[in-house]
Coordinates of C-alpha atoms and ligand atoms in Angstrom, one line a residue:
Chain A
X238 CA 0.0 0.1 0.0
X239 CA 1.3 3.6 -0.6
X240 CA 1.7 5.9 2.4
X241 CA -1.2 7.9 3.6
X242 CA -2.6 10.0 6.3
X243 CA -5.5 8.5 8.4
X244 CA -7.4 11.5 9.3
X245 CA -10.1 11.6 12.1
X246 CA -12.5 14.5 12.0
X247 CA -15.4 14.5 14.7
X248 CA -18.2 15.6 12.6
X249 CA -19.6 14.7 9.5
X250 CA -19.6 18.0 7.7
X251 CA -15.7 18.4 8.5
X252 CA -15.2 14.9 7.1
X253 CA -17.3 16.0 4.0
X254 CA -15.9 19.2 3.4
X255 CA -12.4 17.5 3.9
X256 CA -13.1 15.0 1.0
X257 CA -15.0 17.2 -1.2
X258 CA -12.0 19.9 -1.3
X259 CA -9.6 17.4 -2.8
X260 CA -11.5 14.3 -3.8
X261 CA -8.9 12.8 -6.1
X262 CA -6.3 12.5 -2.9
X263 CA -8.8 12.0 -0.1
X264 CA -11.3 9.1 0.3
X265 CA -13.7 7.9 3.4
X266 CA -12.8 5.0 5.0
X267 CA -15.7 3.1 6.5
X268 CA -14.9 -0.8 7.6
X269 CA -12.2 -0.5 4.9
X270 CA -12.1 -4.0 3.4
X271 CA -12.8 -2.9 0.1
X272 CA -10.9 0.0 0.2
X273 CA -7.6 -1.5 1.6
X274 CA -8.1 -4.3 -1.2
X275 CA -8.0 -1.9 -3.9
X276 CA -5.1 -0.1 -2.1
X277 CA -3.1 -3.6 -1.6
X278 CA -4.0 -4.3 -5.2
X279 CA -2.5 -0.9 -6.5
X280 CA -6.0 0.3 -8.0
X281 CA -6.2 3.1 -5.8
X282 CA -3.6 5.3 -3.8
X283 CA -5.1 8.1 -1.9
X284 CA -2.9 10.3 0.3
X285 CA -5.5 10.6 3.0
X286 CA -8.1 8.3 4.6
X287 CA -10.9 10.1 6.1
X288 CA -12.3 7.9 9.0
X289 CA -16.3 7.8 9.0
X290 CA -15.8 6.1 12.4
X291 CA -14.8 9.0 14.0
X292 CA -17.4 11.0 13.3
X293 CA -19.3 11.7 16.8
X294 CA -22.3 13.8 17.9
X295 CA -25.8 13.1 16.5
X296 CA -24.7 12.0 13.0
X297 CA -22.3 9.6 14.5
X298 CA -24.9 8.0 16.5
X299 CA -27.3 8.1 13.7
X300 CA -24.7 6.3 11.4
X301 CA -23.9 3.7 14.0
X302 CA -27.4 2.8 15.2
X303 CA -30.6 0.6 14.1
X304 CA -33.6 2.1 15.3
X305 CA -37.4 2.6 14.8
X306 CA -38.2 5.7 13.2
X307 CA -41.4 7.9 13.8
X308 CA -43.2 7.0 10.9
X309 CA -42.9 3.6 11.5
X310 CA -40.0 2.5 9.5
X311 CA -36.8 1.4 10.5
X312 CA -33.3 3.3 9.8
X313 CA -29.9 1.4 9.7
X314 CA -27.1 3.4 10.0
X315 CA -24.3 3.3 7.2
X316 CA -21.8 2.5 9.8
X317 CA -23.7 -0.4 10.9
X318 CA -21.7 -3.8 10.3
X319 CA -23.1 -6.5 8.2
X320 CA -22.6 -8.9 11.4
X321 CA -24.7 -6.4 13.7
X322 CA -27.5 -6.1 11.1
X323 CA -27.6 -9.8 10.9
X324 CA -27.6 -10.4 14.4
X325 CA -30.2 -7.6 15.2
X326 CA -33.2 -9.7 16.5
X327 CA -35.5 -6.5 17.1
X328 CA -35.7 -5.8 13.2
X329 CA -39.4 -7.3 12.3
X330 CA -39.5 -10.2 10.2
X331 CA -41.4 -8.5 7.5
X332 CA -37.4 -7.0 6.6
X333 CA -36.2 -10.4 6.6
X334 CA -34.4 -10.0 3.4
X335 CA -32.0 -7.5 4.3
X336 CA -31.1 -9.4 7.3
X337 CA -30.3 -12.5 5.5
X338 CA -28.4 -10.8 2.8
X339 CA -26.1 -9.4 5.4
X340 CA -25.7 -12.6 7.2
X341 CA -24.9 -14.5 3.9
X342 CA -22.4 -11.9 2.6
X343 CA -18.7 -12.8 3.1
X344 CA -17.4 -14.4 5.9
X345 CA -18.2 -14.1 10.1
X346 CA -14.9 -12.0 10.5
X347 CA -15.4 -9.8 7.4
X348 CA -19.1 -9.3 8.3
X349 CA -17.6 -7.7 11.9
X350 CA -15.9 -5.0 9.7
X351 CA -17.8 -4.4 6.6
X352 CA -20.3 -1.8 6.9
X353 CA -24.0 -1.4 5.3
X354 CA -22.5 1.8 3.7
X355 CA -19.4 0.5 2.5
X356 CA -21.1 -2.7 1.2
X357 CA -23.4 -0.9 -1.0
X358 CA -20.8 1.6 -2.4
X359 CA -17.9 -1.0 -2.9
X360 CA -16.4 -1.1 -6.5
X361 CA -17.1 -4.4 -8.6
X362 CA -15.2 -7.7 -8.5
X363 CA -14.9 -8.4 -12.0
X364 CA -11.2 -9.7 -12.1
X365 CA -10.2 -7.4 -15.3
X366 CA -11.3 -4.3 -13.3
X367 CA -9.4 -5.7 -10.1
X368 CA -6.1 -6.5 -12.0
X369 CA -3.8 -3.5 -11.8
X370 CA -2.0 -4.2 -15.2
X371 CA -5.4 -4.1 -17.1
X372 CA -7.1 -1.1 -18.4
X373 CA -10.4 -1.8 -18.5
X374 CA -13.8 0.3 -19.4
X375 CA -14.5 1.1 -15.5
X376 CA -10.7 2.4 -15.3
X377 CA -11.0 4.7 -18.2
X378 CA -9.8 2.2 -21.0
X379 CA -11.8 1.6 -24.2
X380 CA -13.3 -1.6 -23.7
X381 CA -15.2 -4.1 -21.2
X382 CA -12.5 -7.0 -21.1
X383 CA -15.3 -9.3 -20.1
X384 CA -16.9 -9.4 -23.5
X385 CA -14.1 -11.4 -25.2
X386 CA -12.7 -12.8 -22.0
X387 CA -13.4 -15.0 -19.4
X388 CA -17.1 -13.9 -18.5
X389 CA -18.3 -16.9 -16.3
X390 CA -19.3 -14.5 -13.4
X391 CA -20.3 -11.1 -15.5
X392 CA -23.8 -9.8 -16.3
X393 CA -26.7 -11.5 -18.0
X394 CA -28.9 -8.9 -17.6
X395 CA -28.7 -5.1 -18.5
X396 CA -25.0 -5.1 -19.4
X397 CA -23.3 -2.8 -21.8
X398 CA -21.0 -1.0 -22.2
X399 CA -19.4 -2.4 -18.9
X400 CA -20.7 -6.2 -17.9
X401 CA -19.8 -5.9 -14.1
X402 CA -22.2 -7.4 -11.9
X403 CA -23.0 -5.1 -9.0
X404 CA -21.0 -6.7 -5.7
X405 CA -23.3 -5.6 -3.2
X406 CA -25.4 -8.4 -1.5
X407 CA -27.6 -5.9 0.2
X408 CA -28.4 -4.1 -3.2
X409 CA -31.4 -6.7 -4.4
X410 CA -32.5 -6.3 -0.8
X411 CA -32.7 -2.5 -0.3
X412 CA -34.2 -2.4 -3.7
X413 CA -37.3 -5.3 -3.1
X414 CA -37.9 -3.7 0.3
X415 CA -38.5 -0.4 -1.3
X416 CA -35.8 1.4 0.9
X417 CA -34.6 5.0 0.5
X418 CA -31.0 6.2 1.3
X419 CA -30.1 9.3 3.4
X420 CA -27.0 11.3 2.0
X421 CA -25.3 14.0 3.7
X422 CA -24.2 16.8 0.8
X423 CA -23.5 20.3 0.5
X424 CA -26.7 21.4 0.9
X425 CA -27.7 19.2 4.4
X426 CA -29.1 15.7 4.1
X427 CA -31.5 14.4 1.4
X428 CA -33.2 11.2 0.9
X429 CA -33.8 9.1 -2.3
X430 CA -35.3 5.9 -3.2
X431 CA -32.6 3.3 -3.0
X432 CA -32.8 2.2 -6.8
X433 CA -31.4 5.7 -7.5
X434 CA -28.3 5.2 -5.8
X435 CA -27.2 2.6 -8.2
X436 CA -25.9 4.0 -11.9
X437 CA -26.1 1.8 -14.8
X438 CA -23.1 1.9 -16.8
X439 CA -24.6 3.7 -19.6
X440 CA -24.6 6.6 -17.5
X441 CA -20.8 6.8 -16.7
X442 CA -19.1 3.4 -17.1
X443 CA -16.5 4.3 -14.3
X444 CA -19.0 4.7 -11.5
X445 CA -21.7 2.2 -10.0
X446 CA -23.5 5.0 -7.9
X447 CA -24.9 8.4 -8.0
X448 CA -23.2 10.1 -4.8
X449 CA -21.2 13.2 -5.7
X450 CA -17.5 13.0 -4.3
X451 CA -17.2 13.9 -0.7
X452 CA -21.1 13.0 -0.2
X453 CA -21.7 10.7 2.6
X454 CA -24.1 8.0 2.9
X455 CA -25.8 8.3 6.4
X456 CA -28.4 5.5 6.1
X457 CA -30.5 3.1 4.6
X458 CA -34.3 3.9 5.6
X459 CA -36.9 1.0 5.5
X460 CA -40.5 2.5 5.0
X461 CA -43.0 1.1 7.4
X462 CA -43.9 -2.3 7.0
X463 CA -47.3 -3.0 5.0
X464 CA -50.0 -5.0 6.9
X465 CA -48.8 -8.6 6.4
X466 CA -45.6 -7.9 4.4
X467 CA -43.1 -10.7 4.2
X468 CA -39.7 -10.8 2.4
X469 CA -37.1 -13.4 1.6
X470 CA -33.5 -13.6 0.1
X471 CA -31.8 -16.4 -1.8
X472 CA -28.7 -16.9 -3.3
X473 CA -26.4 -19.6 -5.3
X474 CA -22.8 -19.6 -4.5
X475 CA -20.2 -22.2 -6.1
X476 CA -19.4 -23.5 -2.7
X477 CA -21.2 -24.0 0.6
X478 CA -18.7 -22.2 2.5
X479 CA -17.8 -18.4 1.9
X480 CA -17.9 -17.4 -1.8
X481 CA -19.5 -14.7 -4.0
X482 CA -23.0 -15.2 -4.7
X483 CA -23.7 -16.2 -8.5
X484 CA -27.0 -15.1 -8.4
X485 CA -29.3 -13.7 -5.7
X486 CA -33.1 -12.8 -5.3
X487 CA -35.2 -10.6 -2.8
X488 CA -38.8 -10.5 -3.0
X489 CA -41.3 -8.4 -0.9
X490 CA -45.1 -8.7 -1.0
X491 CA -48.3 -9.3 1.3
X492 CA -50.6 -12.3 0.4
X493 CA -54.2 -11.0 0.9
X494 CA -57.2 -13.2 0.2
X495 CA -55.1 -15.9 -1.3
X496 CA -53.4 -13.5 -3.7
X497 CA -50.2 -11.9 -4.0
X498 CA -49.9 -8.1 -3.8
X499 CA -47.5 -5.4 -3.2
X500 CA -44.6 -7.4 -4.8
X501 CA -41.3 -6.1 -5.6
X502 CA -38.6 -8.3 -6.9
X503 CA -35.0 -7.3 -7.5
X504 CA -32.1 -9.8 -8.7
X505 CA -28.4 -9.3 -7.5
X506 CA -25.2 -10.6 -9.0
X507 CA -26.7 -10.8 -12.3
X508 CA -26.5 -7.3 -13.5
X509 CA -24.3 -4.0 -13.2
X510 CA -27.2 -2.8 -10.9
X511 CA -29.3 -4.6 -8.5
X512 CA -31.8 -5.6 -11.0
X513 CA -35.6 -4.8 -10.5
X514 CA -37.7 -7.1 -12.2
X515 CA -41.1 -5.6 -13.4
X516 CA -41.4 -8.7 -15.7
X517 CA -41.8 -11.1 -12.9
X518 CA -44.0 -8.5 -10.7
X519 CA -46.3 -8.3 -13.4
X520 CA -46.5 -12.0 -13.9
X521 CA -47.3 -12.3 -10.2
X522 CA -49.3 -9.4 -8.8
X523 CA -52.8 -10.5 -8.1
X524 CA -51.9 -14.0 -8.9
X525 CA -52.5 -17.2 -6.3
X526 CA -48.9 -18.4 -5.1
X527 CA -48.2 -21.5 -6.6
X528 CA -45.0 -23.3 -7.9
X529 CA -46.4 -23.1 -11.4
X530 CA -46.9 -19.4 -11.4
X531 CA -43.4 -18.8 -9.6
X532 CA -41.8 -21.0 -12.4
X533 CA -43.7 -18.5 -15.2
X534 CA -42.4 -15.3 -13.1
X535 CA -38.9 -16.6 -13.0
X536 CA -38.7 -17.5 -16.9
X537 CA -40.6 -13.8 -17.5
X538 CA -37.9 -12.2 -15.3
X539 CA -34.9 -13.9 -17.4
X540 CA -36.9 -13.6 -20.8
X541 CA -34.8 -10.4 -21.2
X542 CA -31.4 -11.8 -20.3
X543 CA -28.6 -11.7 -22.9
X544 CA -25.7 -13.8 -21.7
X545 CA -22.2 -13.7 -22.8
X546 CA -20.3 -16.6 -24.4
X547 CA -19.4 -18.1 -20.8
X548 CA -22.3 -17.5 -18.4
X549 CA -25.6 -18.8 -20.1
X550 CA -25.5 -21.1 -17.1
X551 CA -26.5 -17.9 -15.1
X552 CA -30.2 -17.9 -16.5
X553 CA -31.4 -21.1 -15.2
X554 CA -29.5 -20.4 -12.1
X555 CA -31.0 -17.3 -11.3
X556 CA -34.5 -18.4 -11.9
X557 CA -34.2 -21.4 -9.6
X558 CA -32.9 -19.0 -7.1
X559 CA -35.9 -16.6 -7.6
X560 CA -38.3 -19.4 -7.4
X561 CA -36.8 -20.4 -4.1
X562 CA -37.3 -16.6 -2.9
X563 CA -40.9 -17.0 -3.9
X564 CA -41.7 -19.9 -2.2
X565 CA -40.1 -18.6 0.8
X566 CA -41.7 -15.2 0.9
X567 CA -45.2 -16.5 0.5
X568 CA -44.6 -19.9 2.5
X569 CA -45.5 -21.8 -0.3
X570 CA -44.3 -25.6 -0.2
X571 CA -41.5 -26.2 -2.4
X572 CA -42.4 -28.9 -5.3
X573 CA -41.4 -32.5 -4.7
Chain B
X343 CA 29.6 -17.1 5.8
X344 CA 27.3 -15.5 8.5
X345 CA 26.6 -17.7 11.3
X346 CA 23.1 -19.2 10.4
X347 CA 21.8 -19.3 13.8
X348 CA 22.3 -15.7 14.3
X349 CA 20.6 -14.9 11.1
X350 CA 17.4 -16.3 10.7
X351 CA 14.7 -14.6 9.4
X352 CA 12.8 -14.0 12.3
X353 CA 15.8 -12.8 14.1
X354 CA 16.5 -10.4 11.0
X355 CA 12.8 -8.8 11.5
X356 CA 13.4 -8.6 15.2
X357 CA 16.6 -6.7 14.9
X358 CA 14.9 -4.1 12.5
X359 CA 11.4 -3.9 14.4
X360 CA 10.8 -1.1 16.7
X361 CA 8.6 -3.2 18.9
X362 CA 8.7 -2.8 22.9
X363 CA 6.7 -4.9 25.5
X364 CA 6.2 -2.4 28.1
X365 CA 4.5 -3.7 30.7
X366 CA 4.4 -6.5 33.1
X367 CA 3.7 -10.2 32.3
X368 CA 0.5 -10.5 34.5
X369 CA -2.3 -12.1 32.4
X370 CA -5.3 -9.7 32.2
X371 CA -8.6 -10.7 30.8
X372 CA -10.0 -9.2 27.5
X373 CA -11.7 -5.8 28.6
X374 CA -10.5 -5.8 32.3
X375 CA -7.4 -4.2 31.9
X376 CA -6.9 -1.0 34.0
X377 CA -3.8 0.4 32.0
X378 CA -5.7 0.7 28.7
X379 CA -7.5 3.9 27.5
X380 CA -11.0 4.0 26.9
X381 CA -12.1 1.4 24.0
X382 CA -12.8 4.5 21.8
X383 CA -9.3 5.9 21.7
X384 CA -8.9 4.8 18.4
X385 CA -11.7 7.3 17.4
X386 CA -10.2 10.3 18.7
X387 CA -9.8 13.3 16.6
X388 CA -6.5 13.8 15.0
X389 CA -4.0 13.2 12.1
X390 CA -1.9 10.2 12.2
X391 CA 1.2 9.7 9.7
X392 CA 2.3 9.0 6.9
X393 CA 5.5 8.6 9.1
X394 CA 5.5 5.9 11.9
X395 CA 3.9 7.1 15.1
X396 CA 3.5 5.4 18.5
X397 CA 0.5 3.0 18.9
X398 CA -0.5 1.3 22.3
X399 CA -2.7 -1.6 23.0
X400 CA -3.0 -4.2 25.0
X401 CA -1.7 -7.7 23.3
X402 CA -2.7 -11.0 25.0
X403 CA -2.7 -9.3 28.3
X404 CA 0.2 -7.3 28.1
X405 CA 0.5 -3.8 27.1
X406 CA 2.5 -3.1 23.9
X407 CA 3.6 0.1 22.2
X408 CA 5.2 0.1 18.8
X409 CA 5.8 2.8 16.1
X410 CA 4.0 2.0 12.9
X411 CA 2.9 4.0 9.5
X412 CA -0.7 4.3 9.1
X413 CA -0.5 1.9 6.1
X414 CA 0.8 -1.2 8.3
X415 CA -1.8 -3.9 8.8
X416 CA -2.5 -5.1 12.2
X417 CA -1.3 -8.6 10.6
X418 CA 2.2 -7.1 9.8
X419 CA 2.4 -5.2 13.1
X420 CA 1.6 -8.3 15.0
X421 CA 4.0 -10.8 13.0
X422 CA 6.8 -8.2 11.9
X423 CA 6.9 -5.6 14.4
X424 CA 5.8 -7.4 17.6
X425 CA 7.1 -10.8 16.6
X426 CA 3.9 -12.6 17.1
X427 CA 4.0 -15.0 14.6
X428 CA 1.1 -17.5 15.5
X429 CA -1.1 -15.3 13.2
X430 CA -0.5 -16.1 9.8
X431 CA -0.5 -14.3 6.6
X432 CA -1.7 -16.5 3.6
X433 CA -4.1 -14.3 1.3
X434 CA -3.7 -10.8 2.7
X435 CA -7.1 -10.0 1.2
X436 CA -9.6 -11.1 3.9
X437 CA -10.5 -14.0 2.0
X438 CA -8.9 -17.2 3.9
X439 CA -9.1 -15.8 7.4
X440 CA -5.7 -17.4 8.5
X441 CA -5.0 -14.1 10.3
X442 CA -8.0 -14.3 12.4
X443 CA -7.5 -12.5 15.7
X444 CA -10.0 -11.1 18.5
X445 CA -10.3 -7.5 19.0
X446 CA -12.1 -6.7 22.2
X447 CA -13.2 -10.3 21.8
X448 CA -14.7 -10.0 18.3
X449 CA -13.0 -12.0 15.5
X450 CA -11.4 -10.0 12.8
X451 CA -9.1 -10.5 9.7
X452 CA -6.1 -8.5 10.9
X453 CA -5.1 -8.3 7.4
X454 CA -7.8 -6.1 6.4
X455 CA -7.8 -3.8 9.7
X456 CA -4.7 -1.2 10.1
X457 CA -2.8 -1.4 13.1
X458 CA -3.6 2.0 14.3
X459 CA -7.3 0.9 14.4
X460 CA -6.7 -1.1 17.9
X461 CA -5.3 1.8 19.4
X462 CA -6.4 1.5 23.3
X463 CA -8.1 -1.9 22.3
X464 CA -7.6 -5.4 23.5
X465 CA -6.2 -8.1 20.8
X466 CA -5.8 -11.5 21.3
X467 CA -4.0 -13.9 19.1
X468 CA -3.6 -17.4 19.2
X469 CA -0.7 -17.2 21.7
X470 CA -3.0 -15.6 24.1
X471 CA -5.5 -18.5 24.2
X472 CA -3.3 -20.8 26.6
X473 CA -3.3 -19.7 30.2
X474 CA 0.3 -19.8 31.5
X475 CA 1.1 -22.8 29.5
X476 CA -2.2 -24.5 30.1
X477 CA -3.8 -25.3 26.8
X478 CA -7.8 -24.5 26.7
X479 CA -10.1 -27.1 26.3
X480 CA -10.5 -26.3 22.6
X481 CA -6.7 -26.4 22.1
X482 CA -6.8 -30.0 23.8
X483 CA -9.6 -31.2 21.7
X484 CA -7.6 -30.1 18.5
X485 CA -4.8 -32.1 19.3
X486 CA -6.8 -35.1 20.4
X487 CA -8.9 -35.0 17.4
X488 CA -5.9 -34.4 15.0
X489 CA -7.5 -31.5 13.8
X490 CA -4.5 -30.1 11.9
X491 CA -2.0 -31.1 9.3
X492 CA 0.3 -28.5 7.8
X493 CA -1.1 -26.2 10.6
X494 CA -1.0 -23.1 8.8
X495 CA -4.7 -22.4 8.8
X496 CA -5.2 -23.7 12.5
X497 CA -4.3 -20.6 14.4
X498 CA -7.0 -19.0 12.5
X499 CA -9.3 -21.9 13.0
X500 CA -8.7 -21.8 16.7
X501 CA -9.6 -18.1 17.1
X502 CA -12.9 -18.2 15.0
X503 CA -14.0 -21.5 17.1
X504 CA -12.9 -19.9 20.3
X505 CA -15.1 -16.8 19.4
X506 CA -18.1 -19.0 18.7
X507 CA -17.4 -20.7 22.2
X508 CA -17.0 -17.5 23.7
X509 CA -20.3 -16.0 22.3
X510 CA -22.3 -19.0 23.3
X511 CA -20.6 -19.5 26.6
X512 CA -23.8 -18.8 28.4
X513 CA -25.9 -21.3 26.8
X514 CA -25.1 -24.5 29.0
X515 CA -26.0 -26.9 26.0
X516 CA -23.8 -28.2 23.1
X517 CA -23.4 -26.5 20.0
X518 CA -24.7 -28.1 16.7
X519 CA -22.6 -29.2 13.5
X520 CA -24.3 -26.3 11.4
X521 CA -23.2 -23.7 14.0
X522 CA -19.5 -24.9 13.8
X523 CA -19.7 -25.0 10.2
X524 CA -21.3 -21.5 10.1
X525 CA -18.4 -20.2 12.2
X526 CA -15.7 -21.5 10.0
X527 CA -17.3 -20.8 6.6
X528 CA -14.4 -18.1 6.0
X529 CA -11.8 -20.3 7.4
X530 CA -9.8 -22.2 4.3
X531 CA -7.8 -25.4 5.2
X532 CA -6.1 -26.7 2.0
X533 CA -5.2 -29.7 4.1
X534 CA -9.0 -30.5 4.5
X535 CA -9.1 -30.7 8.1
X536 CA -12.8 -29.5 8.4
X537 CA -14.6 -32.8 9.8
X538 CA -11.9 -33.2 12.6
X539 CA -12.2 -29.3 13.5
X540 CA -15.8 -29.8 13.8
X541 CA -15.5 -32.8 15.8
X542 CA -12.8 -31.0 18.0
X543 CA -15.3 -28.1 18.6
X544 CA -18.5 -30.2 19.2
X545 CA -16.6 -32.0 21.7
X546 CA -15.2 -28.9 23.4
X547 CA -18.7 -27.5 23.6
X548 CA -19.9 -30.8 25.3
X549 CA -17.3 -30.5 28.0
X550 CA -18.6 -27.3 28.7
X551 CA -22.2 -28.2 28.5
Ligands
FAD1258 C1 -13.4 -12.9 1.2 C2 -14.5 -11.7 1.0 C3 -15.8 -12.2 0.6 C4 -16.8 -11.3 0.4 N1 -18.2 -11.6 0.1 C5 -19.3 -10.6 -0.2 C6 -20.4 -11.2 -0.4 O1 -20.7 -12.3 -0.5 N2 -21.2 -10.2 -0.9 C7 -21.2 -8.8 -0.4 O2 -22.0 -8.2 -0.8 N3 -19.8 -8.5 -0.2 C8 -18.8 -9.4 0.0 N4 -18.0 -8.9 0.5 C9 -17.2 -7.4 0.1 C10 -17.5 -6.6 1.6 O3 -18.8 -7.1 2.1 C11 -17.3 -5.3 1.1 O4 -15.8 -4.9 0.9 C12 -17.8 -4.4 2.3 O5 -18.8 -4.7 2.8 C13 -17.4 -2.9 2.5 O6 -17.6 -2.3 3.4 P1 -16.7 -1.5 4.1 O7 -17.1 -0.7 5.2 O8 -15.4 -2.5 4.5 O9 -16.2 -0.2 3.2 P2 -15.0 0.2 2.7 O10 -14.1 -0.5 2.1 O11 -14.5 1.2 3.8 O12 -15.8 1.6 1.7 C14 -16.0 1.0 0.4 C15 -16.1 2.4 -0.4 O13 -17.5 3.1 -0.1 C16 -16.8 4.3 0.4 N5 -17.7 4.7 1.5 C17 -18.0 3.5 2.5 N6 -19.0 4.1 3.3 C18 -19.4 5.3 2.7 C19 -20.2 6.3 3.4 N7 -20.9 5.9 4.3 N8 -20.4 7.3 2.6 C20 -19.7 7.4 1.4 N9 -18.8 6.6 0.9 C21 -18.5 5.6 1.6 C22 -15.4 4.3 0.8 O14 -14.6 5.5 0.3 C23 -14.9 3.1 -0.4 O15 -14.8 3.7 -1.6 C24 -16.6 -9.9 0.4 C25 -15.4 -9.4 1.1 C26 -14.6 -10.5 1.0 C27 -12.9 -9.9 1.5
FES1259 S1 -4.4 -13.5 5.5 FE1 -6.0 -12.2 6.1 S2 -7.7 -13.4 5.4 FE2 -6.4 -14.5 4.4
FES1260 S1 -4.2 -27.7 8.3 FE1 -2.9 -27.4 6.4 S2 -4.0 -25.6 5.6 FE2 -5.5 -26.3 7.3

């Protein structure tokens, strides 16, 4: 790693101003898992790491806490670790998808350092991006090297011009749960729908999110649970022990009078952003839960897939993962 | 030719390191040390580096001080500067858990932390498990169950499993196989000792129950 200065400032504004003054040289550090990885690899060499964990006072408390909000929702601070979120028993089961996503990401010890904010804002894992000798589209090069290279782990949905998959396991869960995120910027705090945090590569292939340099993600805000709300997260990995997911699905819904309502479906690790599937939602909204209709919805969700040469296997895999998530969210028995 | 015994790799590192063990040798339990600053000392405002600066924390019951750069990982400070080489470096990227230590009782990958993150905190490495040369129940069970081959993953396995036993200590019942499997999901063992590790931990948890 390059030499750097660790900067601990006690207020959110001081930290924000420090980075926005010189974002090329300065960057935030939360758990530092993704940041140190990139610095060790030589992809980034900031002169100053501004420690988000040093922020004290009201903002610090908000960033570190999980709390019920006045409107009946829940707020998860950006500095809450994945381990804290996964073990937080008071979070109502209606939001189970985000807890399960946190509890299945990475490893037990990584989860004790990795934060919710850092997880949503981590950079992609594509091996061409992560290799310091290769200049891919994400690093200002001319092409996405995955297109003609080994693309077994790359996008099957929404790809182009970059074919990364969004690396965050919390991503599909926050989108399915219709969460918002609160961001601290120059003009104070603002709250936007979580899906607007993620930027498709068509906008700017070198970035995955919409925060301006120096802006801080403060919290993930879960809306009040709908009456009878259920949610589920499911994934497939190559190994049973720690591994990056090949496909993930998060589902939120209610089941009223025997039919599915208020459905939101999002897929993870299949597209450059957490992928909302309106196709699946259209098939299922108002339908009675059954293995048959779930299979149809999964087919619809992946009907728009455009796999690359080496990752067509992810199409049936993602269908299966989504079907499981739908069964779990609606407590529908799995087919024999 | 240099005298080989004088020029071991470890000795060389020791020679250039700047570590000092400052306090007495009495063993304190995590969190009970009176000579450590508040656990939030690592967060107090200020700037550190880029040149080496003083870091103080409690390592296996002893207060230690060492001068390290901000870019020094906790793992490198432990192994190179403090000569605590029981903690192993394998991937250096958080992917294998060989470098697992307990920070204030919580299991962490020391390769993905900066040394200065533990200012004022309590760090336990595999060297700190045994009490005055007496192995813990878990360590004895590792031996009995032959839970290691080359041993490179073993200190990390022991730390992950010690953390599991500690956080379930009040339960009074034995652990399940699934709980042990979950706890070592991040610990990679090239020699494939997993079944023996699981048997050792289950046995240790039975003895406790
Ligand atoms: C072995 C291994 C396996 C993994 N498996 C998974 C997995 O299965 N699923 C998964 O989702 N992840 C996985 N990860 C990735 C890991 O979860 C992320 O690296 C981690 O969550 C990042 O969080 P952090 O707090 O360490 O972020 P940092 O590294 O501190 O920050 C990441 C980036 O976001 C910026 N940032 C952080 N917080 C804020 C904020 N509040 N406001 C503004 N900017 C901010 C930083 O400047 C930095 O650029 C794995 C990692 C490892 C090492
Ligand atoms: S050396 Fe730290 S996780 Fe592998
Ligand atoms: S015993 Fe050799 S790596 Fe585990």
